[in-house]
Amino acid sequence: MNHRNPDGQGAASDPPPPSSSARSSPLDLNLVRTFLAVYRSGSFTAAGQLLGISQPTVTAQVRTLERQAGRELFARLPRGVAPTEYAHDLAARVMDPLDALMAATGHGPAAEGAATPVHLAGPAELLCTRVLPALAPLVADGVQLRVTTGLTEPLLDELRAGRHDLAIATSRPRGRTLTAVPLLDEEFVLVAAPAWAERLDGRVTTEGPGVLHTVPLVTYAEDLPIARRYWRHVFGRRLTRRAAVTVPDLRGVLAAVAAGAGFSVLPRYLCQDELASGALVTLHETDDPPINTAYLVQRPGLPANPHTTRVRDHLLRLGPSW
């Protein structure tokens, strides 16, 4: 009995062994092209969108290729598909020749005379303050970017569906449909404007975080995700209070705190200029600050757009401390 997943696929059974005629016949290039689209996008639906054909057509073509090869090419998952070892081997053998053929016949990006944009997704604050400035040299050299901001889990779902080429995630993706490489470490600091720091006069360090009960808390969300983690990691206790201000953008949190609205916990990279200038002051120094690792994520398989590789490699060369 077949069970269908959200990508519209029935559970795959082992394909029948190829007939002698199938073993001796060359593979249909249209089937191979569809296979590569699924391999690169991680989804039958996304491959159909890339090729301009329906998802059922993609399904039928992949199954035809599986029957011809006598091998299963993709494991059907709740969201998308995962290439089998045979699929990885087949992709490695056919990808470059097929890309070259498509370009030579006027169907590839190189033949269109225009660069294909790299679709990059991630948190707005990190993209705007670190990633886009770091990629400026590539843009000046002809790379085009299409940037989408948002929360990690929805962006990873969109990456699996083929809407993005690369994504920066604030947590390691679950499952095997995506590959993730550590990109940078975020260190979190407890900060306020100088007026609040003078009023507290170092008592956070000497008396503990309870002295902050008279200071408004400015944070990213109502459930205080960053501040709660700081309290648990640094002070060894739960944070039990409500925020005075919530802003779903850490740059807004930074602006409010620097203007004197209260205190917050922020990534050091985001507020390092304000700390250096004295517009913000750290309220508590610790030798063991909370650290969060951001990951550069892409779908398995070599990217069809060579500029995606350039963007990926450029970011990874910058190292964990940038």
Short mmCIF file of N, CA, C and O in Angstrom, two decimals, residues 122-240:
data_model
loop_
_atom_site.label_atom_id
_atom_site.label_comp_id
_atom_site.label_asym_id
_atom_site.label_seq_id
_atom_site.Cartn_x
_atom_site.Cartn_y
_atom_site.Cartn_z
N GLY A 122 18.16 34.31 5.09
CA GLY A 122 18.71 34.26 6.44
C GLY A 122 18.09 35.31 7.33
O GLY A 122 17.19 36.06 6.92
N PRO A 123 18.59 35.42 8.58
CA PRO A 123 18.09 36.45 9.50
C PRO A 123 18.44 37.84 8.99
O PRO A 123 19.56 38.08 8.51
N ALA A 124 17.50 38.76 9.10
CA ALA A 124 17.70 40.11 8.57
C ALA A 124 18.92 40.78 9.17
O ALA A 124 19.72 41.41 8.47
N GLU A 125 19.08 40.67 10.50
CA GLU A 125 20.17 41.38 11.17
C GLU A 125 21.53 40.89 10.69
O GLU A 125 22.43 41.68 10.40
N LEU A 126 21.68 39.58 10.63
CA LEU A 126 22.97 39.01 10.23
C LEU A 126 23.27 39.29 8.76
O LEU A 126 24.40 39.64 8.39
N LEU A 127 22.27 39.18 7.92
CA LEU A 127 22.47 39.48 6.51
C LEU A 127 22.87 40.93 6.29
O LEU A 127 23.80 41.22 5.53
N CYS A 128 22.17 41.84 6.95
CA CYS A 128 22.39 43.26 6.69
C CYS A 128 23.67 43.79 7.29
O CYS A 128 24.31 44.68 6.72
N THR A 129 24.07 43.27 8.46
CA THR A 129 25.24 43.83 9.13
C THR A 129 26.54 43.10 8.83
O THR A 129 27.61 43.69 8.95
N ARG A 130 26.45 41.82 8.42
CA ARG A 130 27.67 41.06 8.20
C ARG A 130 27.75 40.47 6.79
O ARG A 130 28.75 40.63 6.09
N VAL A 131 26.72 39.78 6.37
CA VAL A 131 26.82 38.98 5.14
C VAL A 131 26.86 39.86 3.90
O VAL A 131 27.74 39.69 3.04
N LEU A 132 25.93 40.78 3.76
CA LEU A 132 25.91 41.60 2.54
C LEU A 132 27.16 42.46 2.40
O LEU A 132 27.71 42.55 1.30
N PRO A 133 27.65 43.11 3.47
CA PRO A 133 28.93 43.82 3.31
C PRO A 133 30.07 42.89 2.89
O PRO A 133 30.94 43.28 2.09
N ALA A 134 30.07 41.65 3.42
CA ALA A 134 31.13 40.72 3.06
C ALA A 134 31.05 40.29 1.60
O ALA A 134 32.06 39.98 0.97
N LEU A 135 29.84 40.29 1.03
CA LEU A 135 29.66 39.86 -0.35
C LEU A 135 29.78 41.01 -1.36
O LEU A 135 29.69 40.78 -2.56
N ALA A 136 29.97 42.22 -0.88
CA ALA A 136 30.05 43.38 -1.78
C ALA A 136 31.10 43.20 -2.88
O ALA A 136 30.83 43.54 -4.05
N PRO A 137 32.30 42.66 -2.59
CA PRO A 137 33.27 42.47 -3.68
C PRO A 137 32.77 41.54 -4.79
O PRO A 137 33.08 41.76 -5.96
N LEU A 138 32.01 40.52 -4.43
CA LEU A 138 31.49 39.61 -5.45
C LEU A 138 30.43 40.31 -6.31
O LEU A 138 30.36 40.09 -7.51
N VAL A 139 29.60 41.13 -5.67
CA VAL A 139 28.59 41.87 -6.43
C VAL A 139 29.27 42.82 -7.41
O VAL A 139 28.85 42.94 -8.57
N ALA A 140 30.32 43.48 -6.96
CA ALA A 140 31.07 44.38 -7.84
C ALA A 140 31.70 43.62 -9.00
O ALA A 140 31.98 44.19 -10.06
N ASP A 141 31.91 42.30 -8.81
CA ASP A 141 32.53 41.47 -9.84
C ASP A 141 31.49 40.73 -10.69
O ASP A 141 31.84 39.84 -11.46
N GLY A 142 30.21 41.10 -10.54
CA GLY A 142 29.20 40.55 -11.44
C GLY A 142 28.20 39.58 -10.84
O GLY A 142 27.26 39.17 -11.51
N VAL A 143 28.39 39.20 -9.57
CA VAL A 143 27.43 38.29 -8.94
C VAL A 143 26.14 39.04 -8.61
O VAL A 143 26.19 40.16 -8.08
N GLN A 144 25.01 38.45 -8.93
CA GLN A 144 23.71 39.03 -8.58
C GLN A 144 23.11 38.27 -7.41
O GLN A 144 23.22 37.05 -7.33
N LEU A 145 22.50 39.00 -6.49
CA LEU A 145 21.91 38.40 -5.30
C LEU A 145 20.42 38.74 -5.24
O LEU A 145 20.02 39.86 -5.56
N ARG A 146 19.64 37.79 -4.77
CA ARG A 146 18.24 38.01 -4.43
C ARG A 146 18.09 37.54 -2.99
O ARG A 146 18.19 36.34 -2.70
N VAL A 147 17.86 38.47 -2.08
CA VAL A 147 17.94 38.19 -0.64
C VAL A 147 16.54 38.13 -0.04
O VAL A 147 15.69 38.99 -0.29
N THR A 148 16.31 37.10 0.79
CA THR A 148 15.07 36.94 1.53
C THR A 148 15.41 36.83 3.01
O THR A 148 16.33 36.11 3.38
N THR A 149 14.68 37.56 3.85
CA THR A 149 14.91 37.50 5.28
C THR A 149 13.76 36.79 5.97
O THR A 149 12.64 36.75 5.47
N GLY A 150 14.05 36.22 7.13
CA GLY A 150 13.00 35.54 7.88
C GLY A 150 13.56 34.66 8.97
O GLY A 150 14.77 34.69 9.26
N LEU A 151 12.69 33.85 9.57
CA LEU A 151 13.08 32.94 10.63
C LEU A 151 13.64 31.65 10.03
O LEU A 151 13.31 31.27 8.91
N THR A 152 14.49 30.97 10.80
CA THR A 152 15.25 29.85 10.28
C THR A 152 14.37 28.73 9.74
O THR A 152 14.55 28.27 8.60
N GLU A 153 13.40 28.22 10.52
CA GLU A 153 12.65 27.05 10.09
C GLU A 153 11.85 27.29 8.80
O GLU A 153 11.90 26.45 7.89
N PRO A 154 11.10 28.40 8.69
CA PRO A 154 10.40 28.62 7.40
C PRO A 154 11.37 28.75 6.22
O PRO A 154 11.08 28.27 5.13
N LEU A 155 12.51 29.40 6.44
CA LEU A 155 13.47 29.56 5.35
C LEU A 155 14.06 28.21 4.94
O LEU A 155 14.31 27.97 3.75
N LEU A 156 14.30 27.32 5.90
CA LEU A 156 14.82 26.00 5.55
C LEU A 156 13.78 25.19 4.78
O LEU A 156 14.13 24.45 3.85
N ASP A 157 12.51 25.33 5.13
CA ASP A 157 11.45 24.66 4.36
C ASP A 157 11.45 25.18 2.92
O ASP A 157 11.30 24.40 1.96
N GLU A 158 11.62 26.47 2.76
CA GLU A 158 11.66 27.05 1.41
C GLU A 158 12.91 26.61 0.66
O GLU A 158 12.88 26.43 -0.57
N LEU A 159 14.03 26.45 1.37
CA LEU A 159 15.25 25.95 0.74
C LEU A 159 15.04 24.53 0.22
O LEU A 159 15.43 24.19 -0.90
N ARG A 160 14.39 23.69 1.02
CA ARG A 160 14.10 22.32 0.58
C ARG A 160 13.20 22.31 -0.66
O ARG A 160 13.32 21.44 -1.52
N ALA A 161 12.31 23.29 -0.74
CA ALA A 161 11.37 23.36 -1.87
C ALA A 161 11.97 24.02 -3.10
O ALA A 161 11.31 24.12 -4.13
N GLY A 162 13.21 24.49 -3.01
CA GLY A 162 13.88 25.05 -4.17
C GLY A 162 13.75 26.54 -4.34
O GLY A 162 14.14 27.07 -5.39
N ARG A 163 13.25 27.25 -3.33
CA ARG A 163 13.07 28.70 -3.48
C ARG A 163 14.35 29.47 -3.24
O ARG A 163 14.47 30.63 -3.65
N HIS A 164 15.32 28.88 -2.55
CA HIS A 164 16.59 29.53 -2.27
C HIS A 164 17.74 28.62 -2.69
O HIS A 164 17.58 27.39 -2.76
N ASP A 165 18.89 29.23 -2.95
CA ASP A 165 20.10 28.45 -3.24
C ASP A 165 20.90 28.19 -1.96
O ASP A 165 21.46 27.11 -1.78
N LEU A 166 20.98 29.20 -1.11
CA LEU A 166 21.72 29.11 0.15
C LEU A 166 20.89 29.76 1.25
O LEU A 166 20.13 30.70 0.99
N ALA A 167 21.07 29.28 2.46
CA ALA A 167 20.41 29.91 3.60
C ALA A 167 21.37 29.92 4.78
O ALA A 167 22.18 29.01 4.95
N ILE A 168 21.26 30.97 5.59
CA ILE A 168 22.01 31.03 6.84
C ILE A 168 21.02 30.73 7.96
O ILE A 168 20.00 31.40 8.10
N ALA A 169 21.32 29.69 8.73
CA ALA A 169 20.42 29.22 9.77
C ALA A 169 21.05 29.44 11.13
O ALA A 169 22.26 29.28 11.31
N THR A 170 20.22 29.78 12.11
CA THR A 170 20.72 29.99 13.47
C THR A 170 20.73 28.70 14.28
O THR A 170 21.07 28.72 15.46
N SER A 171 20.36 27.58 13.65
CA SER A 171 20.47 26.27 14.27
C SER A 171 20.75 25.25 13.18
O SER A 171 20.44 25.48 12.00
N ARG A 172 21.35 24.13 13.54
CA ARG A 172 21.68 23.11 12.54
C ARG A 172 20.39 22.45 12.05
O ARG A 172 19.56 22.03 12.85
N PRO A 173 20.21 22.33 10.72
CA PRO A 173 18.99 21.71 10.20
C PRO A 173 18.89 20.24 10.61
O PRO A 173 19.90 19.54 10.71
N ARG A 174 17.67 19.79 10.83
CA ARG A 174 17.43 18.38 11.13
C ARG A 174 17.29 17.60 9.82
O ARG A 174 16.90 18.15 8.81
N GLY A 175 17.58 16.31 9.89
CA GLY A 175 17.43 15.46 8.72
C GLY A 175 18.64 15.51 7.81
O GLY A 175 19.66 16.14 8.11
N ARG A 176 18.51 14.82 6.67
CA ARG A 176 19.63 14.66 5.75
C ARG A 176 19.41 15.32 4.40
O ARG A 176 20.22 15.15 3.49
N THR A 177 18.32 16.05 4.25
CA THR A 177 18.04 16.65 2.94
C THR A 177 18.85 17.93 2.71
O THR A 177 18.91 18.41 1.60
N LEU A 178 19.45 18.47 3.75
CA LEU A 178 20.23 19.69 3.63
C LEU A 178 21.62 19.46 4.20
O LEU A 178 21.79 18.71 5.17
N THR A 179 22.61 20.13 3.62
CA THR A 179 23.97 20.09 4.16
C THR A 179 24.27 21.42 4.82
O THR A 179 23.97 22.48 4.27
N ALA A 180 24.84 21.37 6.02
CA ALA A 180 25.11 22.58 6.81
C ALA A 180 26.57 22.60 7.24
O ALA A 180 27.11 21.59 7.69
N VAL A 181 27.18 23.78 7.10
CA VAL A 181 28.57 23.98 7.51
C VAL A 181 28.60 25.15 8.48
O VAL A 181 28.00 26.20 8.21
N PRO A 182 29.28 25.02 9.64
CA PRO A 182 29.38 26.17 10.56
C PRO A 182 29.95 27.39 9.86
O PRO A 182 30.96 27.30 9.15
N LEU A 183 29.30 28.52 10.05
CA LEU A 183 29.71 29.74 9.37
C LEU A 183 30.35 30.74 10.32
O LEU A 183 31.42 31.27 10.05
N LEU A 184 29.69 31.03 11.44
CA LEU A 184 30.24 31.98 12.40
C LEU A 184 29.61 31.74 13.77
O LEU A 184 28.56 31.13 13.88
N ASP A 185 30.28 32.24 14.79
CA ASP A 185 29.78 32.15 16.16
C ASP A 185 29.30 33.50 16.64
O ASP A 185 29.99 34.52 16.47
N GLU A 186 28.11 33.53 17.23
CA GLU A 186 27.56 34.74 17.82
C GLU A 186 27.79 34.69 19.34
O GLU A 186 27.39 33.73 19.99
N GLU A 187 28.40 35.73 19.89
CA GLU A 187 28.57 35.85 21.34
C GLU A 187 27.59 36.88 21.86
O GLU A 187 27.44 37.97 21.29
N PHE A 188 26.88 36.56 22.93
CA PHE A 188 25.83 37.44 23.45
C PHE A 188 26.31 38.22 24.67
O PHE A 188 27.04 37.68 25.52
N VAL A 189 25.88 39.49 24.73
CA VAL A 189 26.29 40.38 25.83
C VAL A 189 25.07 41.07 26.42
O VAL A 189 24.09 41.34 25.72
N LEU A 190 25.15 41.35 27.73
CA LEU A 190 24.09 42.06 28.46
C LEU A 190 24.43 43.54 28.45
O LEU A 190 25.48 43.95 28.97
N VAL A 191 23.55 44.37 27.86
CA VAL A 191 23.91 45.77 27.61
C VAL A 191 22.78 46.72 27.99
O VAL A 191 21.61 46.34 28.07
N ALA A 192 23.17 47.96 28.21
CA ALA A 192 22.22 49.06 28.45
C ALA A 192 22.92 50.36 28.09
O ALA A 192 24.14 50.40 27.87
N ALA A 193 22.15 51.46 28.04
CA ALA A 193 22.73 52.78 27.80
C ALA A 193 23.52 53.22 29.03
O ALA A 193 23.30 52.73 30.15
N PRO A 194 24.46 54.15 28.88
CA PRO A 194 25.29 54.58 30.01
C PRO A 194 24.49 55.06 31.22
O PRO A 194 24.90 54.82 32.36
N ALA A 195 23.35 55.73 31.01
CA ALA A 195 22.58 56.25 32.14
C ALA A 195 22.11 55.11 33.05
O ALA A 195 22.17 55.21 34.28
N TRP A 196 21.65 54.02 32.46
CA TRP A 196 21.23 52.87 33.26
C TRP A 196 22.43 52.20 33.92
O TRP A 196 22.35 51.76 35.08
N ALA A 197 23.54 52.12 33.20
CA ALA A 197 24.73 51.51 33.78
C ALA A 197 25.22 52.29 35.00
O ALA A 197 25.62 51.70 36.01
N GLU A 198 25.15 53.62 34.92
CA GLU A 198 25.57 54.44 36.06
C GLU A 198 24.63 54.23 37.25
O GLU A 198 25.05 54.16 38.41
N ARG A 199 23.35 54.11 36.97
CA ARG A 199 22.38 53.92 38.03
C ARG A 199 22.57 52.56 38.73
O ARG A 199 22.45 52.45 39.95
N LEU A 200 22.91 51.55 37.95
CA LEU A 200 23.12 50.22 38.53
C LEU A 200 24.47 50.10 39.22
O LEU A 200 24.65 49.29 40.14
N ASP A 201 25.46 50.87 38.75
CA ASP A 201 26.77 50.99 39.41
C ASP A 201 27.43 49.63 39.68
O ASP A 201 27.95 49.37 40.77
N GLY A 202 27.39 48.74 38.68
CA GLY A 202 28.09 47.46 38.80
C GLY A 202 27.40 46.44 39.69
O GLY A 202 27.96 45.37 39.95
N ARG A 203 26.20 46.69 40.16
CA ARG A 203 25.55 45.78 41.11
C ARG A 203 25.06 44.48 40.47
O ARG A 203 24.78 43.52 41.19
N VAL A 204 24.97 44.43 39.13
CA VAL A 204 24.61 43.16 38.49
C VAL A 204 25.69 42.13 38.80
O VAL A 204 25.40 40.96 39.08
N THR A 205 26.94 42.56 38.79
CA THR A 205 28.05 41.64 39.07
C THR A 205 28.14 41.31 40.55
O THR A 205 28.36 40.16 40.93
N THR A 206 27.95 42.29 41.41
CA THR A 206 28.14 42.06 42.85
C THR A 206 26.91 41.47 43.54
O THR A 206 27.04 40.69 44.49
N GLU A 207 25.71 41.81 43.07
CA GLU A 207 24.48 41.38 43.75
C GLU A 207 23.65 40.40 42.93
O GLU A 207 22.73 39.78 43.47
N GLY A 208 23.94 40.28 41.65
CA GLY A 208 23.18 39.35 40.82
C GLY A 208 22.15 40.05 39.96
O GLY A 208 21.90 41.26 40.10
N PRO A 209 21.50 39.30 39.06
CA PRO A 209 20.58 39.90 38.08
C PRO A 209 19.29 40.43 38.67
O PRO A 209 18.54 41.13 37.98
N GLY A 210 19.00 40.14 39.95
CA GLY A 210 17.77 40.65 40.55
C GLY A 210 17.70 42.16 40.57
O GLY A 210 16.58 42.72 40.60
N VAL A 211 18.85 42.84 40.55
CA VAL A 211 18.84 44.31 40.59
C VAL A 211 18.26 44.90 39.31
O VAL A 211 17.92 46.10 39.27
N LEU A 212 18.10 44.08 38.28
CA LEU A 212 17.56 44.58 37.01
C LEU A 212 16.03 44.65 37.01
O LEU A 212 15.45 45.07 36.00
N HIS A 213 15.39 44.26 38.11
CA HIS A 213 13.93 44.23 38.11
C HIS A 213 13.32 45.62 37.94
O HIS A 213 12.16 45.76 37.55
N THR A 214 14.09 46.67 38.24
CA THR A 214 13.59 48.04 38.07
C THR A 214 13.89 48.62 36.69
O THR A 214 13.49 49.75 36.39
N VAL A 215 14.60 47.85 35.84
CA VAL A 215 15.00 48.34 34.51
C VAL A 215 14.14 47.67 33.46
O VAL A 215 14.00 46.44 33.46
N PRO A 216 13.54 48.42 32.54
CA PRO A 216 12.72 47.80 31.49
C PRO A 216 13.55 46.86 30.61
O PRO A 216 14.72 47.14 30.30
N LEU A 217 12.94 45.75 30.22
CA LEU A 217 13.59 44.78 29.35
C LEU A 217 13.09 44.96 27.92
O LEU A 217 11.89 44.98 27.66
N VAL A 218 14.02 45.09 27.00
CA VAL A 218 13.71 45.20 25.57
C VAL A 218 14.20 43.93 24.91
O VAL A 218 15.36 43.54 25.09
N THR A 219 13.33 43.26 24.15
CA THR A 219 13.74 41.97 23.61
C THR A 219 13.11 41.70 22.26
O THR A 219 12.26 42.47 21.78
N TYR A 220 13.53 40.59 21.67
CA TYR A 220 13.15 40.24 20.30
C TYR A 220 11.73 39.71 20.22
O TYR A 220 11.03 39.96 19.24
N ALA A 221 11.31 38.95 21.24
CA ALA A 221 9.99 38.31 21.18
C ALA A 221 9.44 38.17 22.60
O ALA A 221 10.17 38.26 23.59
N GLU A 222 8.15 37.90 22.68
CA GLU A 222 7.47 37.84 23.97
C GLU A 222 8.01 36.73 24.86
O GLU A 222 8.02 36.86 26.10
N ASP A 223 8.49 35.64 24.27
CA ASP A 223 9.01 34.53 25.09
C ASP A 223 10.48 34.70 25.46
O ASP A 223 11.09 33.79 26.04
N LEU A 224 11.07 35.84 25.15
CA LEU A 224 12.43 36.21 25.58
C LEU A 224 13.49 35.16 25.25
O LEU A 224 14.29 34.77 26.10
N PRO A 225 13.57 34.69 24.00
CA PRO A 225 14.45 33.55 23.72
C PRO A 225 15.92 33.80 24.01
O PRO A 225 16.59 32.95 24.60
N ILE A 226 16.44 34.97 23.62
CA ILE A 226 17.87 35.23 23.81
C ILE A 226 18.16 35.54 25.28
O ILE A 226 19.13 35.03 25.86
N ALA A 227 17.32 36.37 25.89
CA ALA A 227 17.55 36.73 27.29
C ALA A 227 17.42 35.51 28.21
O ALA A 227 18.20 35.34 29.16
N ARG A 228 16.44 34.64 27.95
CA ARG A 228 16.28 33.45 28.78
C ARG A 228 17.51 32.55 28.71
O ARG A 228 17.95 32.01 29.72
N ARG A 229 18.06 32.43 27.52
CA ARG A 229 19.26 31.61 27.39
C ARG A 229 20.43 32.23 28.15
O ARG A 229 21.21 31.52 28.79
N TYR A 230 20.57 33.56 28.09
CA TYR A 230 21.65 34.22 28.81
C TYR A 230 21.50 33.99 30.31
O TYR A 230 22.48 33.67 31.01
N TRP A 231 20.30 34.15 30.83
CA TRP A 231 20.07 33.96 32.28
C TRP A 231 20.43 32.54 32.71
O TRP A 231 21.08 32.33 33.73
N ARG A 232 19.99 31.58 31.92
CA ARG A 232 20.24 30.18 32.27
C ARG A 232 21.74 29.86 32.19
O ARG A 232 22.29 29.19 33.07
N HIS A 233 22.42 30.35 31.17
CA HIS A 233 23.83 30.02 30.95
C HIS A 233 24.75 30.76 31.90
O HIS A 233 25.69 30.18 32.45
N VAL A 234 24.51 32.05 32.11
CA VAL A 234 25.43 32.89 32.89
C VAL A 234 25.07 32.91 34.37
O VAL A 234 25.94 32.76 35.24
N PHE A 235 23.78 33.09 34.66
CA PHE A 235 23.36 33.24 36.06
C PHE A 235 22.85 31.94 36.68
O PHE A 235 22.65 31.88 37.90
N GLY A 236 22.63 30.92 35.85
CA GLY A 236 22.17 29.64 36.35
C GLY A 236 20.78 29.68 36.95
O GLY A 236 20.48 28.93 37.88
N ARG A 237 19.91 30.51 36.42
CA ARG A 237 18.55 30.61 36.92
C ARG A 237 17.60 31.01 35.80
O ARG A 237 18.02 31.44 34.74
N ARG A 238 16.32 30.83 36.05
CA ARG A 238 15.32 31.19 35.06
C ARG A 238 15.05 32.69 35.08
O ARG A 238 15.11 33.33 36.13
N LEU A 239 14.74 33.22 33.91
CA LEU A 239 14.32 34.61 33.80
C LEU A 239 12.80 34.64 33.84
O LEU A 239 12.13 34.10 32.95
N THR A 240 12.25 35.25 34.86
CA THR A 240 10.80 35.30 35.03
C THR A 240 10.34 36.75 35.11
O THR A 240 10.25 37.34 36.18
#
